[in-house]
Each structure stands twice: as C-alpha cells, then as structure tokens.
Amino acid sequence: MDLEAIPGVGAKTAERLAELDDPERALREGDVAAIARAPGISEGRAARIARGAIRRDHDDPGGFLGTDRASELYREALALLQERTVTDYAARRLETIYPSATESRIEEVRAFATAAMDRDPDPAVRDALAGVEPLDAPGDVRIRDRCLATGDAETYARAQEAIPEVSVELVDDARKLSELARGYATVIALDEDFTGVEVDGDVRVEPTALENPAEVVPERVLTFFARNRDSLRAAATVAQEADIEVDCDLDALEDALDQLDDDGQVRGDEELDRLTTAVDDLDAAVSTAESVANDRLREAIEERDVTIEGADLLTLVERGAGVDSLLGRELADEYADAVAAARDHLVDALQLRDTESIARQTFPDEPTFPVERDESVVSRLREELTAARDRRATRRKRELAGELADARPAAEELVDAALDLDVELAVARFARDFDCTMPTLSTDPGFEIEGGRSPLLDVPFEAVEPVDYGVDGVTLLSGVNSGGKTSTLDLVALIVLLAHMGLPVPAEEARVERLAELHYHAKTQGTLDAGAFESTLREFGGLVTGVGDEDGETPASARKLVLVDELESITEPGASAKIMAGILEALDERGATAVFVSHLAREIRAAADFDVQVDGIQAVGLEDGELRVNRSPVKGELARSTPELIVEKLAEDGDERSRAFYERLLAKFG
C-alpha cells in the first residue's frame, strides 16, 4: 500500500505509519488504536487518517454532505452515538463512520451495525470498559547498568536502532572491553571475535542478542505491561463479562501482572526480596549489631571487678598498652561472646546465606572497646549483596519478560477487542434508545418513512410523536407555524444520513433512495441583501444543473435529495414564490427528489408551470389556546394556516351578530 496516497498522509506521516507492525491492516480496518501507536500520531489524527484510508479503499470520492446544514446534522447524529460510548477511543473510532454514496462502504458498515445491534449493553461490561484505554508503548526506558559492545560499525548502527534503551560502544580489543566492564555491571559483546577473551567483570558474548531484545532489555517488555496493567485487567474483565472469545490466557496474564510492580520491577520473589532488603538495610543492621556488641561488653565490664597488681599495672604502662590489652587479658571470653552476638544479629537481621562468612568478618576478633565495624568488610558485603540482587533481578526479569513477550500480541488483541466492543455497544444503545431499525436502501426514487421519531428534538424521546411521510419527486410541504415542518425535514435528513452511514434509523420502517449527495438548506434568517441573494441563486443554479439531465434521467452519480426550509425569506414574498416555482420546475424536469417547506404553497403552485405536489402538516384545531397538530404530513392537501383556524373557531363560538363577520373572513381563505 502506498501510504502517501492516503488523503492527509505526507512523507513524514507515512514514515511513522510504516513503523507499525501491520499498517495496511490497521488502515484497512480503520483501527484507530493501532494507528495511534505510530510515533507522534494522536487518536484524533488517527481517526482522520483511518477515514481517508477507508475512502481510498472503497474508491469513495466523498462529498455526500452537500451543505453546511447537512454537515451539521451529521455531527449531531455522530454526537448521539459518541454520547453512548465509554472510552475516548470508541468515540474516535465512530468518526470513521460517515455518510457515503459508495455501496461497498455502506454495506461494510451495515454488516457491522447489524451484528452490533444484537449486543447486550450490560452495565457490568460498561463499568469494566471505563478502565480500558489504548495500550501505551513506553519510549522512555533507559538502562544504565549494562551496555552493548561491538567492533563493527554496521553492527553498531543496527544495535542502536534495535535496542535504543542501552548504550552501544565501539571496542576493538580486550583492553577496551575490560574498561567497559569496570564501568557497567554487564557488558554484552555482539562479536564472536570476543569469544574466549578473559576480562574481569560480567562480560557475555552474545552474537544473536539483537534478535532477542527481551533478553538484553527485559525492562522493555516489563515496563509495557506494568504501565498498561490497569487497562489489561479491565479488558480481561470485559472479555469475561461479555463472553468475548480472545486468543489470550487470561489467568496466565493475571499471574504475570501480579509479579510486576508499578515501575516494572519483579515482585513476589522471596529470594529477590531477601537480597533487596539486605542491601537496603545493611547499614542499619550493622549499626544495630555494633550496638549489640558494645551493650553486652559494657554490661560485662560493669559487672566485673578487675584487680590489677602494681607490678602488672607498671608493666602495662611501660609497654604503652591500653584498655584493649586489658580486655584481652581479663575479658577475652566476654568480648568473644559480645562479638558473636553482634555477628549473629547481623546474619539473622539480613537473613544472609551465601555471604554469611563475609558478614562475620565485619567485627574483628582482636578485643577492642568500643567495638567497631570493619568498613572494608561492610563495603565488600554490600558489593556482594548488590551483585547477587542484580543477578537475581536480571534472571527473574528475563524469565518473566520471556513469558510476557510471547503474550504481548494476544494482550494487544485483548484490549483492541474490548475497545471495539465499546463501539459496537454504542451502536446497540443508540438502536435501543431510539427504537431503530435497519433501513432499506434501493434505487427507487424518493423515501418512505413509517413511525419515524427524531431524537434531535428538545423533548424526551418517549414524548416524540411518530411521523409517517414519503416523497417521490418534487414536493411542497406546508403547515402551520410550530407545526413541525422543520423537525420533519430534520427527521428526513437524519434518516437519510444514517442510512448512508450504514447505521440503523429511528423509525419502524424506512426506505431510502441510494443517493450521491444530500443538500439541506436551512431557513435563512431575514431577507438577504443583493449580494447574498445573488450568491444564493448561484448556489441553487449549480445544484439544479448538477441533478440528472433535462430528459429526467438521473445516473447514480448524480442522485441528490434536496431539502429546503422556507427559502421565501431570502426576498419579498411575490418574488420568492416565482423563484421557488422556477427552481421546482427545473428539479422536476431532471427527475430529482426534493422537499421544499414553504408558507407560500398556494402562490408557488400558481406560479409553477407543472402540477406541484403539495403536502400538509394539518392542524386539527385549537384547544385551550394551544394548537393541536397531526405531525404526519397529509399527501396532496394544503395545510390550513393558524389564522384560518382562529377565524374558524371565532365563527363557531361567536354570537349571531359577530358570526356573520367571521364567516365572511373565513370565506376569504378559499
């Protein structure tokens, strides 16, 4: 796949996408999570790239949304779906679903949506989804206690690229290798030429190390799982609660995660814990052991009566001897006991094993008071314990990383499956919340809606009155103010949009013509000035000439639905009626489907040179000053206006003298 051929993908972005394990699959499937794993690509941008890749894959030219109002309605429909997601990822993934004129794309989404509608939006699953996030590949792991060494420049470059977490050093002889070993705990030589070279320190010759990065830097794998532990556990819960089939041993994954702390260090290993504690507590344990020896020796001295004859005292003074000589002569046994207690305390406190013999050298055999540690021995003990700890930690890290490295692809699929489930559940909730059904898409002109209810109204959905309406050809829709004309247009546009997105629609049944474009012109606020009026006419001129041809033939690439709300407000009523009549004539000649909402239906019909279909949202009367309306347009009937209804009511309710006046007014309405 030529990544740069995708709309919105330049050379730099293509290079980043190429770093993914399988960029073609991710782009083909619109996998926003996978695309967002590419360096420097956010989820929002990943969604845009995925949308571009989908268009390219289906040879979709785009342009279905022909007007600002159509685009606005699409965003409102998308928002209804996104409100039903739990994760940010699912909300972004839904942005890859868009209204299209391409049959293959519509059918692809329809198959997905049909399956999604069977999902059960279980609250337990939604709760678990709250903890799922796309996996983060940490790029800040740096290891400073080991390095790679090679004498080959090409190997040096490959090593820097394959394992950037550690330093790579160029060496050409054993002397330089030995120098490295003094500065690093572990040196991994990549050249077979170093086999058999004897140097001090931990130097390993591993020519295949670059093929097994987890062996060299197990922290790479462990940090990945440690940072993503919460998301992995949440995804595992989702899989269990929703009974998703995943190629991942969830119990084994949980056991492995239990062995990691938040920093990617191995935990739960008794020997490693013992050595770590010994290193951390060494100074405190030595100080306590020192106190044990001195306390015992002090107590022994205080309890002991020592008698020194004059000749002996003189001899000690002449020899320059001090208290140490006196201790050796008079309290040798007590000193030995005190030091033994100190040594035992140090060994027991640190639970020493292999290094016990070194620890017992911490306090000298020669009597002295106060008893003091031998710092050189303590330093040696610390080095031995630290080395043992690091060896154990590295071995355990390698073992655990070896297990988890193989599990990483399955873990990624586990999280992706949970995130994708959130997308499906959003569609399922949308369908249930708004009593949706899958529409029929056909080549027959127009649309037919039964029991349609708009979720965009500012009332609870349960309170929305169902609408039945169908149009084939050019139609004027009339109705009283606040009778629901605009909401009917919105409903038609919404159902058409959702159908071309491949999604269910809020209706009992719906048939929609497969279209190339939707043009929805919202109501203009106020009369337009000359320039704006001219611009509007140019827009409609381009629209009309772009629909079908003058013989009424409409190829699939030119099928458009035109919805217009009260175009008469662009200029004075008389001129508006004539202009709208001309537009409708042109659309009718070209076999278009169009619905124009207007209060000038009589005037337009009179000005048109063909029999314009007029439908009406009929008011059925006034009740306590409130208008009662049949929300489903009546075919072929001009709607009665609100003033007509009021005059009629006055004619019925007035006294004998006023009734004649109101009946005369009523007659004017024809």
Short mmCIF file of N, CA and C in Angstrom, two decimals, residues 13 16-20 33-42:
data_model
loop_
_atom_site.label_atom_id
_atom_site.label_comp_id
_atom_site.label_asym_id
_atom_site.label_seq_id
_atom_site.Cartn_x
_atom_site.Cartn_y
_atom_site.Cartn_z
N THR A 13 4.45 11.49 7.84
CA THR A 13 3.42 10.65 8.46
C THR A 13 3.51 9.22 7.94
N ARG A 16 6.13 7.37 9.79
CA ARG A 16 5.67 6.98 11.12
C ARG A 16 4.73 5.79 11.06
N LEU A 17 3.82 5.81 10.09
CA LEU A 17 2.88 4.69 9.95
C LEU A 17 3.61 3.41 9.59
N ALA A 18 4.69 3.53 8.83
CA ALA A 18 5.45 2.36 8.41
C ALA A 18 6.09 1.63 9.60
N GLU A 19 6.22 2.31 10.73
CA GLU A 19 6.81 1.68 11.91
C GLU A 19 5.84 0.74 12.62
N LEU A 20 4.55 0.78 12.25
CA LEU A 20 3.58 -0.13 12.85
C LEU A 20 3.84 -1.55 12.37
N ALA A 33 -6.90 2.66 17.25
CA ALA A 33 -5.96 2.37 18.34
C ALA A 33 -4.60 1.98 17.78
N ALA A 34 -4.58 1.11 16.77
CA ALA A 34 -3.31 0.69 16.19
C ALA A 34 -2.61 1.84 15.48
N ILE A 35 -3.37 2.63 14.74
CA ILE A 35 -2.77 3.76 14.02
C ILE A 35 -2.17 4.76 15.00
N ALA A 36 -2.86 4.96 16.12
CA ALA A 36 -2.38 5.92 17.13
C ALA A 36 -1.12 5.44 17.83
N ARG A 37 -0.72 4.17 17.64
CA ARG A 37 0.53 3.69 18.22
C ARG A 37 1.73 4.17 17.43
N ALA A 38 1.52 4.68 16.23
CA ALA A 38 2.62 5.24 15.45
C ALA A 38 3.15 6.49 16.14
N PRO A 39 4.44 6.72 16.12
CA PRO A 39 5.02 7.87 16.84
C PRO A 39 4.41 9.19 16.40
N GLY A 40 4.00 10.00 17.38
CA GLY A 40 3.54 11.35 17.09
C GLY A 40 2.17 11.46 16.49
N ILE A 41 1.38 10.38 16.50
CA ILE A 41 0.04 10.43 15.92
C ILE A 41 -0.99 10.28 17.03
N SER A 42 -1.82 11.32 17.22
CA SER A 42 -2.84 11.30 18.26
C SER A 42 -4.05 10.49 17.80
#
